Structures are given as C-alpha cells and as structure tokens.
XYZ file of C-alpha atoms in Angstrom:
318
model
C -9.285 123.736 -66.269
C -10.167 123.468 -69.901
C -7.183 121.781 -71.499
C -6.619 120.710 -74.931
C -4.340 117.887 -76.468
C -2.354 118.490 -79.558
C -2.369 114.770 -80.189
C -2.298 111.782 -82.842
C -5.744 110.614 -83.750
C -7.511 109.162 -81.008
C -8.263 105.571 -82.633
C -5.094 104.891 -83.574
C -4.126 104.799 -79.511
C -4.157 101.837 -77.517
C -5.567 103.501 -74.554
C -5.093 100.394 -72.817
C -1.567 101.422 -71.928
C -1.141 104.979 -73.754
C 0.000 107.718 -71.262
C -1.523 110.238 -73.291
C -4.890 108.434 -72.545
C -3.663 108.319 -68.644
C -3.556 111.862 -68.167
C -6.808 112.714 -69.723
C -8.157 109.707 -66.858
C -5.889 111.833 -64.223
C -7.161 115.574 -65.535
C -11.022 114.169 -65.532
C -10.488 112.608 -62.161
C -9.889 116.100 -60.795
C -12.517 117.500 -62.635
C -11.187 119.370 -65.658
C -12.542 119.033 -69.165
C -10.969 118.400 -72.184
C -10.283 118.974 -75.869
C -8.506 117.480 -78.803
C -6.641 118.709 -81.825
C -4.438 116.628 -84.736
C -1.566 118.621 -85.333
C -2.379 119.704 -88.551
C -5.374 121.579 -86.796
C -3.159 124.371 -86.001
C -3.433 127.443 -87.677
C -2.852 131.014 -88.058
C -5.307 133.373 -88.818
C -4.422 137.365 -89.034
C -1.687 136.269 -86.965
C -3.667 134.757 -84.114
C -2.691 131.253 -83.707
C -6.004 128.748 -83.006
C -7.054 125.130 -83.200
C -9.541 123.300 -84.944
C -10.552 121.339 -81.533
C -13.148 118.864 -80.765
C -14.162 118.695 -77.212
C -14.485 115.227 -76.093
C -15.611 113.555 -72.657
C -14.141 109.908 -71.140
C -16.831 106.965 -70.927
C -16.728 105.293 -67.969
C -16.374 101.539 -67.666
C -15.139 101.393 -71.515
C -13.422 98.941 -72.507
C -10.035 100.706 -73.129
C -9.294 98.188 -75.593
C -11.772 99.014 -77.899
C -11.866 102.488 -79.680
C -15.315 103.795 -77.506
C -13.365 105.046 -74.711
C -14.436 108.483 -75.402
C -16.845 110.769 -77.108
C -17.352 113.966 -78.703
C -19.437 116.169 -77.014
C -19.174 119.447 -79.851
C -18.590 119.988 -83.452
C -15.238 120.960 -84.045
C -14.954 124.847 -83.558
C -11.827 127.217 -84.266
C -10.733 128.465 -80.510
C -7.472 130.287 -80.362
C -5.186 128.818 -78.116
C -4.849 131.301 -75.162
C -8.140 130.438 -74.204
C -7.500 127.150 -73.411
C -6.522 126.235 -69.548
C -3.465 124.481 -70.608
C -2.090 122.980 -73.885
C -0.500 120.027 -74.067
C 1.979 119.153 -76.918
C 1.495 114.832 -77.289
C 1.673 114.401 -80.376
C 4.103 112.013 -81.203
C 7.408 111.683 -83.364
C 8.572 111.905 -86.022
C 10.577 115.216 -85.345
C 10.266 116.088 -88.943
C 9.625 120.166 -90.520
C 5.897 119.919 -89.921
C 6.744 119.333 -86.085
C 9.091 122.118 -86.462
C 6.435 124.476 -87.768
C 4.054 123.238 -85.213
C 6.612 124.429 -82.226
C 6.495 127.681 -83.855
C 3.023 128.123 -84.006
C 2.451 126.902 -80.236
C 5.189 129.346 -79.430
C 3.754 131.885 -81.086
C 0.902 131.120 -79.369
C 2.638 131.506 -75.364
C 3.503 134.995 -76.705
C -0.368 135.739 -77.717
C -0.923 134.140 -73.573
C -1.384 130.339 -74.018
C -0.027 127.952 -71.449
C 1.737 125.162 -73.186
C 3.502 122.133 -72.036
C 6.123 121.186 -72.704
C 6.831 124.522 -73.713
C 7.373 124.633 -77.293
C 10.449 126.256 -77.955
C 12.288 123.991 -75.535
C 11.166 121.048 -77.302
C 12.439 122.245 -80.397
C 15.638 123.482 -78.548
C 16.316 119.881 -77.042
C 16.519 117.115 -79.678
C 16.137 114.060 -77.926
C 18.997 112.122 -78.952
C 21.658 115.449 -78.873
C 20.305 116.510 -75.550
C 22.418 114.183 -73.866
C 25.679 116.442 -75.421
C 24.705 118.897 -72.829
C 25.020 116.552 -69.746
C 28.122 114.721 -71.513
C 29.599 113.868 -67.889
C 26.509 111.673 -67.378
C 26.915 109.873 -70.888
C 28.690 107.241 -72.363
C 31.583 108.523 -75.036
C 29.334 109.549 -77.850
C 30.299 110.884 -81.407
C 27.802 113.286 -83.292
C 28.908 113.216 -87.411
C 28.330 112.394 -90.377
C 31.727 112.177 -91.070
C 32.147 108.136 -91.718
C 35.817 108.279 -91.010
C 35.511 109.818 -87.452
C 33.504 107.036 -86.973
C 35.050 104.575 -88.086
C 37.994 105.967 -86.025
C 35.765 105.797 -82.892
C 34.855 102.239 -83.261
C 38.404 101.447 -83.437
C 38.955 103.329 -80.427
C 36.204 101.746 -78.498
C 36.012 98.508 -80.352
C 31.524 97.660 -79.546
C 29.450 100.634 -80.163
C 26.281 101.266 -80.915
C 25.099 103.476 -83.795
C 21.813 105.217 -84.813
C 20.090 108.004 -86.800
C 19.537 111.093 -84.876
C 15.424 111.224 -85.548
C 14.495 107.498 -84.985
C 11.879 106.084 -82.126
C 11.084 102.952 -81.093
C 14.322 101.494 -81.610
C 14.704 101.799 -84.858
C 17.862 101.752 -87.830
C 19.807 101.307 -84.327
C 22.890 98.868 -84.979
C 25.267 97.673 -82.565
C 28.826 97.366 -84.253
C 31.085 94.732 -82.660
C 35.022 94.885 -82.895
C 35.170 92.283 -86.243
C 31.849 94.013 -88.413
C 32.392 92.725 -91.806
C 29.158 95.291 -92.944
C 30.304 98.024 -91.140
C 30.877 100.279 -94.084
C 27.706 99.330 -95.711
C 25.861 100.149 -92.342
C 27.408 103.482 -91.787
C 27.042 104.414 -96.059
C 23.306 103.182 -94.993
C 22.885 105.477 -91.813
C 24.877 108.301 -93.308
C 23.402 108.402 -96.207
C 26.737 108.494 -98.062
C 28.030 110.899 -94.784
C 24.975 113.506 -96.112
C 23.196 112.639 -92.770
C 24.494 112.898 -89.032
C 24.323 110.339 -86.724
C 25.201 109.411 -83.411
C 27.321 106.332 -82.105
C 28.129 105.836 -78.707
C 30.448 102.988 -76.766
C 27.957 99.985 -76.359
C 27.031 99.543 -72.581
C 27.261 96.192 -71.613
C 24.030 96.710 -68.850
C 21.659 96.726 -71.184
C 21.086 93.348 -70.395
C 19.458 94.458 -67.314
C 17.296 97.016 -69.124
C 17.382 100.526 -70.356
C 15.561 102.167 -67.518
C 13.123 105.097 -68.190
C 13.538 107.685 -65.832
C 10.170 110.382 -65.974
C 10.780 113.921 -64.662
C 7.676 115.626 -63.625
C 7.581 119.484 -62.817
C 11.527 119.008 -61.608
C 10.591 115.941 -59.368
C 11.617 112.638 -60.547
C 8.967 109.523 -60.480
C 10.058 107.036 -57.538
C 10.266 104.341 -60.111
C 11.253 103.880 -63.120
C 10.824 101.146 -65.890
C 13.662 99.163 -67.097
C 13.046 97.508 -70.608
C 14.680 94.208 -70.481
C 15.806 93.310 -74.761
C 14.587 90.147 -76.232
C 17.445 87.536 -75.976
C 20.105 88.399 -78.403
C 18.598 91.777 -78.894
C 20.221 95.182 -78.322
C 17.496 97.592 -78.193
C 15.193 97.363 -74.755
C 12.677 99.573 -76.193
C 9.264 98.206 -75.952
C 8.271 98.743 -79.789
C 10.634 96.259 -80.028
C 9.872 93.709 -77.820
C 11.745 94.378 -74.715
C 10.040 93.646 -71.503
C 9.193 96.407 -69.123
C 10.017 96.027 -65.190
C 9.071 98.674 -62.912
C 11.546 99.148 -60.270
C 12.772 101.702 -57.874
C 14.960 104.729 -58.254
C 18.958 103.156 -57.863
C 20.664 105.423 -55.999
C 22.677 106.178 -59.321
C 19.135 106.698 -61.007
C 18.622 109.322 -57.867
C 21.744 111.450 -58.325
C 21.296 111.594 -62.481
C 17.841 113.088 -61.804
C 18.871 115.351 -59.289
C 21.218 116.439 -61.899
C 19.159 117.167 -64.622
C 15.480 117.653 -63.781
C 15.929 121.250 -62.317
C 17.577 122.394 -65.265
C 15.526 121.244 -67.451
C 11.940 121.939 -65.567
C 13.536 125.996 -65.517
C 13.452 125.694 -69.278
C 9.327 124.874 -69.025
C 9.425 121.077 -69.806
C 7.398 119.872 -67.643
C 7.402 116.758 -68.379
C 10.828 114.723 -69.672
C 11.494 111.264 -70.048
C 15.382 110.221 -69.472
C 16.556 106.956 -70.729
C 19.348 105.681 -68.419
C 21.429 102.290 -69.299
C 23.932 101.338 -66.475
C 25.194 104.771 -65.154
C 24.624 106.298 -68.625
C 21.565 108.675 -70.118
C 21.560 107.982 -73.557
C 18.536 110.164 -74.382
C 16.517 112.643 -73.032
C 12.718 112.312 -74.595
C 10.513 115.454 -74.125
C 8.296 115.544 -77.074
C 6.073 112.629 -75.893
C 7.638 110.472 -73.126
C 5.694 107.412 -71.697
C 5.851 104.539 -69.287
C 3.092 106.264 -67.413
C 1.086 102.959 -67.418
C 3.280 100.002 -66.795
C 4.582 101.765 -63.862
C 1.048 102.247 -62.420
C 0.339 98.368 -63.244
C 3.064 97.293 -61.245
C 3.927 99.729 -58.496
C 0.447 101.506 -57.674
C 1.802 104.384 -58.004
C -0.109 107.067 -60.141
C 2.007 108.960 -62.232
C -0.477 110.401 -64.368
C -2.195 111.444 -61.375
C 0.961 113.387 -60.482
C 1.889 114.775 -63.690
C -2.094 115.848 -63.472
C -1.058 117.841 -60.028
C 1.852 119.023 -61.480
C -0.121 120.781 -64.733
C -1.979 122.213 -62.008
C 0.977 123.746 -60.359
C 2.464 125.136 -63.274
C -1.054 126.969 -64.753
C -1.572 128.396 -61.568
C-alpha cells in the first residue's frame, strides 16, 4: 500500500516514543510506502479534494532521537486523495475550526473513493471529552454546562470533583475542586469564561492514584495491555505531558468488559483506531483524533501494537 499521513511536521516529533512514528516503522516493515502531508496541505481544487504530499522513506539504524530518521525521496506533488492506499488522519489536537474544515475535506474526499482512518466524519462526530455522554453507564457522574450554578450545585452534591475545558490535551486547565475551594468561583468564571464556554466536571475518582489507564482499541479488538499513568505526588492529572509515569500492565478484567462494551460500536462507525482513558471502573474520555501509548507499551510488554494496528489498516483497505 501507498499510504499517506495527514500529520504535524515531522521534526517537531520525538520519534523516539511517537506512535505516529511507530506505525510508519510497522507499515515499512510489511513493505508499504509512505507519504506525508501538514494539514494545511489539504485542498480543493474544482471540487476534487488533494494533498500537497511529500513522499518520504525511514533510515535505518537512525538515531530516533535526532531529527534524520527519515528522508524525502520526491518533491512535493499535488495527488488527490483517492489515490492513496490509505489515509491516515494523525495530526494532532487542538480540535479547533481548521480541524473541523479538515474533517470535511477528508470526508469529502471518502465520497470522491479515498480510504481514511479514522474516518473523518466520526472524528468530528465524537468529541473526545463528550463521547463518554454516550456510554454514561460506564462513567463517573459528569455535568456538561456552562451554566456556573449547575455546577456549583454539582460540587455540592458530590463534594471533590474534577473540572476541565471541553478542548484541552495533555492535562491541561484541568482543576480538581475539593469540598472547602475558597477559588472556586474564580476557577469556574476562569473555565467558563464568564459561563460563555462549556465545560465538563465530573465526581473526582479517588483511583487515580493508581493511574489513569489507556485502553487502545484497534479495528474492534482491544490491546492486551494497557498503560496506566501514575500522577506526580500531589498531582491530579496522570497524563504524561504532565509528568505522570507510564506502567504497562494487563487488561483488568473490568478493563476487559469496558472494551467489550465499546470497541464494536465504535469500530462500526470506521474508527479504527480509539484510545479510551479508564480511571478505576470509569472512562473519562474516549481519544480518536490521535491516540498514543503505542510505544511505552512495546518497551515494556514486547508486544507490538503498531505492528497490529499495521495488520489491522490492512484489514480494513482490503
């Protein structure tokens, strides 16, 4: 297959541990070539919908800390999509309009014959934070508004909760509010912008001491392990950007039955790839624009998950 990767620009990766940088290893190893496009690459032209691509090839024995892990092997050419193998969509948050508009043009670009994963409407269609709404029996109590009263309400209800915007990553403007907050109204004017913005709090989970575990769905199958991010001591968030610790582990039984649970559902909707977070018996977000983990589970397992989402692309092309 000739595939192409909607991605961010290849230096800035740290393709030391990037998953993005895993599956073009996995694709390679199995003898398919590959080509590259920044998201603002993507066009339409007399309404065909192309990319200004770069086909590139993997050195071997680079040093994958260093940026010569790869070269171009073309100019950059205008191809129209459908004549690509496979797309894949890796470019990472933030969900803003230009991501929007990009998920337009890719699916503009299934209906002209491309093959694109995750498929783009359903990433558009599944917001990673309000995804959870849909599987609400498999989620803490969560609030979605903007409303600072409701809030406010629901923290007196539940007394510790935890509070975020609905577009971060990496852990961030999350804030845990305990039962005595003396800035809880600045925090929530902050997040709300004055209640013009919508946010999500949800009861605090007390396991997050022992990791918010990512969970990676591949074509409807889960992974066999999973990665718990372990916080900092005296820090909330587990999430790796901000310094929690990642443990590979395997599936809990718990783990097990949420997957069963959601992966069919959502590998029916064409995402082939979807990254749940789970903390205690909870999903508090389901990640499908660019999930990871892909690395550190290889590391410490040996278990080659790019090699199976690699298998997996395979599947769903042919």
């Amino acid at each position: 297959m000739h595939v192409l990767f909607v991605i961010d620009p290849l230096p800035r990766l740290k393709a030391y541990k990037d998953s993005s940088v895993a599956m073009m290893r996995a694709l390679v190893a199995r003898g398919h070539t590959l080509s590259v496009a920044l998201q603002g690459d993507l066009f339409i032209d007399a309404g065909v919908v192309l990319a200004r691509s770069t086909a590139i090839e993997l050195v071997d024995g680079a040093d994958l800390h260093g940026h010569d892990w790869w070269r171009d092997t073309s100019d950059a050419q205008d191809i129209p999509l459908p004549r690509f193998d496979a797309v894949i969509m890796r470019k990472d948050p933030p969900f803003d309009m230009e991501y929007v508009y990009s998920t337009h043009m890719l699916e503009y670009a299934q209906a002209q014959g491309a093959k694109v994963f995750n498929d783009a409407a359903a990433i558009r269609n599944h917001p990673e934070k309000l995804a959870i709404t849909e599987f609400a029996d498999l989620a803490a109590p969560t609030l979605v508004t903007r409303d600072m009263a409701r809030i406010k309400a629901f923290h007196d209800k539940h007394q510790d909760v935890i509070v975020k915007p609905l577009d971060g990553m990496g852990g961030t403007g999350i804030f845990r509010l305990r039962a005595a907050e003396p800035n809880l109204n600045a925090i929530l004017e902050t997040l709300t912008d004055n209640g013009e913005r919508t946010i999500m709090a949800q009861r605090y989970i007390p396991e997050i001491v022992q990791g918010d575990k990512r969970i990676l769905l591949i074509g409807g199958e889960a992974v066999p392990y999973v990665l718990a991010r372990i916080p900092l001591a005296g820090e909330t968030r587990g999430n790796l950007a901000a310094g929690g610790r990642g443990v590979a582990q395997p599936l809990s039984a718990r783990d097990s039955e949420i997957a069963a649970q959601v992966a069919p559902k959502l590998a029916a909707r064409g995402l082939l790839l979807v990254g749940l977070d789970v903390i205690g018996d909870y999903v508090t977000e389901v990640n499908v624009t660019s999930p990871t983990c892909f690395v550190e589970i290889a590391e410490q397992t040996g278990f080659d998950v790019a090699d199976m989402f690699a298998a997996a692309l395979e599947r769903a092309v042919a």
